[in-house]
Amino acid sequence: QLPLVESGGGSVQPGGSLRLSCAASGFTLDYYAIGWFRQAPGKEREGVSCISSSGGSTNYADSVKGRFTISRDNAKNTVYLQMNSLKPEDTAVYYCAAPAYGSSRRWCPMSSADFRSWGQGTQVTVSS
């Protein structure tokens, strides 16, 4: 429902870094928690990270803790996912998502069922 656009994907070697961006088009992200999800070929969609509307609460999947960092810059109407020490198993299409309406300041879900608006995705490929 709400237009979101992901960017920043690409192909890197193991150990490399990428920064993904999730930009809102035509609306303000300030009141929304934002989640990052990924889906690899033959695998189910999984939650990667989320950030609350206030920015004060974040969550990460165990598989990316210590390597990925989510942040938001409301002045730029953008949420970022900094990905470091990338592994081949991180290869997937990455999506950002927003809920149907504004979120409480610390609400930060990791379930796709809590989100309604999805971007088109950006491909991340990690290979040697």
PDB file of C-alpha atoms in Angstrom:
ATOM      1  CA  GLN A   1       0.000   0.000   0.000  1.00  0.00           C
ATOM      2  CA  LEU A   2       2.781   2.421   0.935  1.00  0.00           C
ATOM      3  CA  PRO A   3       5.480   2.710  -1.724  1.00  0.00           C
ATOM      4  CA  LEU A   4       8.920   1.563  -0.590  1.00  0.00           C
ATOM      5  CA  VAL A   5      12.034   1.232  -2.721  1.00  0.00           C
ATOM      6  CA  GLU A   6      15.095  -0.833  -1.800  1.00  0.00           C
ATOM      7  CA  SER A   7      18.529  -0.161  -3.230  1.00  0.00           C
ATOM      8  CA  GLY A   8      22.163  -0.951  -2.559  1.00  0.00           C
ATOM      9  CA  GLY A   9      22.253  -4.626  -3.418  1.00  0.00           C
ATOM     10  CA  GLY A  10      24.974  -6.167  -5.503  1.00  0.00           C
ATOM     11  CA  SER A  11      27.558  -8.902  -5.766  1.00  0.00           C
ATOM     12  CA  VAL A  12      30.435  -9.109  -3.289  1.00  0.00           C
ATOM     13  CA  GLN A  13      33.025 -11.601  -2.096  1.00  0.00           C
ATOM     14  CA  PRO A  14      32.756 -13.256   1.308  1.00  0.00           C
ATOM     15  CA  GLY A  15      33.830 -10.843   4.018  1.00  0.00           C
ATOM     16  CA  GLY A  16      32.686  -7.845   2.032  1.00  0.00           C
ATOM     17  CA  SER A  17      30.155  -5.189   2.955  1.00  0.00           C
ATOM     18  CA  LEU A  18      27.033  -3.630   1.508  1.00  0.00           C
ATOM     19  CA  ARG A  19      24.632  -0.974   2.716  1.00  0.00           C
ATOM     20  CA  LEU A  20      21.011  -1.387   1.761  1.00  0.00           C
ATOM     21  CA  SER A  21      18.601   1.529   1.730  1.00  0.00           C
ATOM     22  CA  CYS A  22      14.838   1.584   2.105  1.00  0.00           C
ATOM     23  CA  ALA A  23      13.370   4.843   0.888  1.00  0.00           C
ATOM     24  CA  ALA A  24       9.794   6.014   1.204  1.00  0.00           C
ATOM     25  CA  SER A  25       8.180   7.602  -1.804  1.00  0.00           C
ATOM     26  CA  GLY A  26       5.438  10.110  -1.151  1.00  0.00           C
ATOM     27  CA  PHE A  27       5.009   9.580   2.586  1.00  0.00           C
ATOM     28  CA  THR A  28       6.924  10.056   5.828  1.00  0.00           C
ATOM     29  CA  LEU A  29       8.559   7.098   7.583  1.00  0.00           C
ATOM     30  CA  ASP A  30       8.762   8.775  10.999  1.00  0.00           C
ATOM     31  CA  TYR A  31       5.724   6.975  12.431  1.00  0.00           C
ATOM     32  CA  TYR A  32       6.482   3.484  11.133  1.00  0.00           C
ATOM     33  CA  ALA A  33       8.573   0.611  12.345  1.00  0.00           C
ATOM     34  CA  ILE A  34      10.501  -0.854   9.405  1.00  0.00           C
ATOM     35  CA  GLY A  35      11.512  -4.462   8.929  1.00  0.00           C
ATOM     36  CA  TRP A  36      14.084  -6.080   6.670  1.00  0.00           C
ATOM     37  CA  PHE A  37      13.381  -9.564   5.346  1.00  0.00           C
ATOM     38  CA  ARG A  38      15.141 -11.845   2.909  1.00  0.00           C
ATOM     39  CA  GLN A  39      14.314 -14.816   0.756  1.00  0.00           C
ATOM     40  CA  ALA A  40      16.803 -17.143  -0.885  1.00  0.00           C
ATOM     41  CA  PRO A  41      15.927 -19.528  -3.727  1.00  0.00           C
ATOM     42  CA  GLY A  42      14.236 -22.603  -2.321  1.00  0.00           C
ATOM     43  CA  LYS A  43      14.030 -21.069   1.151  1.00  0.00           C
ATOM     44  CA  GLU A  44      11.236 -19.451   3.114  1.00  0.00           C
ATOM     45  CA  ARG A  45      11.170 -15.738   3.771  1.00  0.00           C
ATOM     46  CA  GLU A  46      12.862 -14.851   7.039  1.00  0.00           C
ATOM     47  CA  GLY A  47      13.088 -11.789   9.200  1.00  0.00           C
ATOM     48  CA  VAL A  48      16.514 -10.157   9.287  1.00  0.00           C
ATOM     49  CA  SER A  49      16.085  -7.018  11.370  1.00  0.00           C
ATOM     50  CA  CYS A  50      13.620  -4.375  12.445  1.00  0.00           C
ATOM     51  CA  ILE A  51      13.754  -0.896  13.884  1.00  0.00           C
ATOM     52  CA  SER A  52      11.031   0.856  15.849  1.00  0.00           C
ATOM     53  CA  SER A  53       9.564   4.178  14.798  1.00  0.00           C
ATOM     54  CA  SER A  54      11.576   5.963  17.489  1.00  0.00           C
ATOM     55  CA  GLY A  55      14.771   4.184  16.503  1.00  0.00           C
ATOM     56  CA  GLY A  56      15.215   3.174  20.128  1.00  0.00           C
ATOM     57  CA  SER A  57      14.422  -0.501  19.716  1.00  0.00           C
ATOM     58  CA  THR A  58      16.002  -2.915  17.236  1.00  0.00           C
ATOM     59  CA  ASN A  59      15.974  -6.665  16.699  1.00  0.00           C
ATOM     60  CA  TYR A  60      18.185  -8.991  14.679  1.00  0.00           C
ATOM     61  CA  ALA A  61      18.045 -12.567  13.554  1.00  0.00           C
ATOM     62  CA  ASP A  62      20.616 -14.709  15.348  1.00  0.00           C
ATOM     63  CA  SER A  63      22.316 -15.422  12.048  1.00  0.00           C
ATOM     64  CA  VAL A  64      23.211 -11.762  11.480  1.00  0.00           C
ATOM     65  CA  LYS A  65      23.860 -10.464  14.998  1.00  0.00           C
ATOM     66  CA  GLY A  66      27.173  -8.686  15.242  1.00  0.00           C
ATOM     67  CA  ARG A  67      27.428  -8.321  11.473  1.00  0.00           C
ATOM     68  CA  PHE A  68      24.379  -6.283  10.429  1.00  0.00           C
ATOM     69  CA  THR A  69      23.246  -2.920  11.778  1.00  0.00           C
ATOM     70  CA  ILE A  70      19.896  -1.277  11.125  1.00  0.00           C
ATOM     71  CA  SER A  71      19.448   2.473  11.421  1.00  0.00           C
ATOM     72  CA  ARG A  72      17.152   5.223  10.275  1.00  0.00           C
ATOM     73  CA  ASP A  73      17.559   8.795   9.137  1.00  0.00           C
ATOM     74  CA  ASN A  74      14.146  10.411   9.242  1.00  0.00           C
ATOM     75  CA  ALA A  75      15.489  13.626   7.744  1.00  0.00           C
ATOM     76  CA  LYS A  76      16.290  11.613   4.616  1.00  0.00           C
ATOM     77  CA  ASN A  77      13.145   9.480   4.916  1.00  0.00           C
ATOM     78  CA  THR A  78      15.312   6.374   4.718  1.00  0.00           C
ATOM     79  CA  VAL A  79      16.105   3.231   6.710  1.00  0.00           C
ATOM     80  CA  TYR A  80      19.464   1.525   6.227  1.00  0.00           C
ATOM     81  CA  LEU A  81      20.822  -1.960   6.714  1.00  0.00           C
ATOM     82  CA  GLN A  82      24.604  -2.023   6.979  1.00  0.00           C
ATOM     83  CA  MET A  83      25.847  -5.534   6.233  1.00  0.00           C
ATOM     84  CA  ASN A  84      29.422  -6.441   7.139  1.00  0.00           C
ATOM     85  CA  SER A  85      31.370  -9.701   7.063  1.00  0.00           C
ATOM     86  CA  LEU A  86      29.002 -11.080   4.473  1.00  0.00           C
ATOM     87  CA  LYS A  87      28.756 -14.825   4.014  1.00  0.00           C
ATOM     88  CA  PRO A  88      27.538 -16.895   1.052  1.00  0.00           C
ATOM     89  CA  GLU A  89      24.498 -17.878   3.098  1.00  0.00           C
ATOM     90  CA  ASP A  90      23.466 -14.209   3.148  1.00  0.00           C
ATOM     91  CA  THR A  91      22.691 -14.459  -0.562  1.00  0.00           C
ATOM     92  CA  ALA A  92      19.028 -13.589  -1.050  1.00  0.00           C
ATOM     93  CA  VAL A  93      16.600 -10.971  -2.241  1.00  0.00           C
ATOM     94  CA  TYR A  94      16.217  -8.417   0.538  1.00  0.00           C
ATOM     95  CA  TYR A  95      12.948  -6.605   1.154  1.00  0.00           C
ATOM     96  CA  CYS A  96      11.967  -3.776   3.447  1.00  0.00           C
ATOM     97  CA  ALA A  97       8.448  -3.523   4.791  1.00  0.00           C
ATOM     98  CA  ALA A  98       6.140  -1.228   6.732  1.00  0.00           C
ATOM     99  CA  PRO A  99       3.000  -1.969   8.749  1.00  0.00           C
ATOM    100  CA  ALA A 100      -0.473  -0.877   7.706  1.00  0.00           C
ATOM    101  CA  TYR A 101      -0.381   2.207   9.883  1.00  0.00           C
ATOM    102  CA  GLY A 102       1.785   4.097  12.337  1.00  0.00           C
ATOM    103  CA  SER A 103       3.633   2.186  15.041  1.00  0.00           C
ATOM    104  CA  SER A 104       4.164   2.811  18.728  1.00  0.00           C
ATOM    105  CA  ARG A 105       7.591   4.158  19.592  1.00  0.00           C
ATOM    106  CA  ARG A 106       9.172   0.835  20.606  1.00  0.00           C
ATOM    107  CA  TRP A 107       7.167  -1.669  18.573  1.00  0.00           C
ATOM    108  CA  CYS A 108       9.591  -3.767  16.525  1.00  0.00           C
ATOM    109  CA  PRO A 109       8.266  -7.082  15.169  1.00  0.00           C
ATOM    110  CA  MET A 110      10.184  -9.787  13.339  1.00  0.00           C
ATOM    111  CA  SER A 111       7.174 -11.450  11.724  1.00  0.00           C
ATOM    112  CA  SER A 112       6.161 -10.762   8.132  1.00  0.00           C
ATOM    113  CA  ALA A 113       2.516 -11.045   9.196  1.00  0.00           C
ATOM    114  CA  ASP A 114       2.821  -7.670  10.919  1.00  0.00           C
ATOM    115  CA  PHE A 115       3.692  -5.847   7.702  1.00  0.00           C
ATOM    116  CA  ARG A 116       1.524  -4.799   4.801  1.00  0.00           C
ATOM    117  CA  SER A 117       3.647  -2.649   2.480  1.00  0.00           C
ATOM    118  CA  TRP A 118       6.629  -4.216   0.739  1.00  0.00           C
ATOM    119  CA  GLY A 119       9.265  -2.986  -1.648  1.00  0.00           C
ATOM    120  CA  GLN A 120      10.230  -4.839  -4.812  1.00  0.00           C
ATOM    121  CA  GLY A 121      13.440  -6.183  -3.307  1.00  0.00           C
ATOM    122  CA  THR A 122      17.137  -5.874  -4.034  1.00  0.00           C
ATOM    123  CA  GLN A 123      19.425  -8.794  -4.831  1.00  0.00           C
ATOM    124  CA  VAL A 124      22.429  -9.521  -2.624  1.00  0.00           C
ATOM    125  CA  THR A 125      24.880 -12.118  -3.879  1.00  0.00           C
ATOM    126  CA  VAL A 126      27.890 -13.246  -1.847  1.00  0.00           C
ATOM    127  CA  SER A 127      30.227 -15.615  -3.643  1.00  0.00           C
ATOM    128  CA  SER A 128      33.898 -16.249  -4.252  1.00  0.00           C
TER     129      SER A 128
END
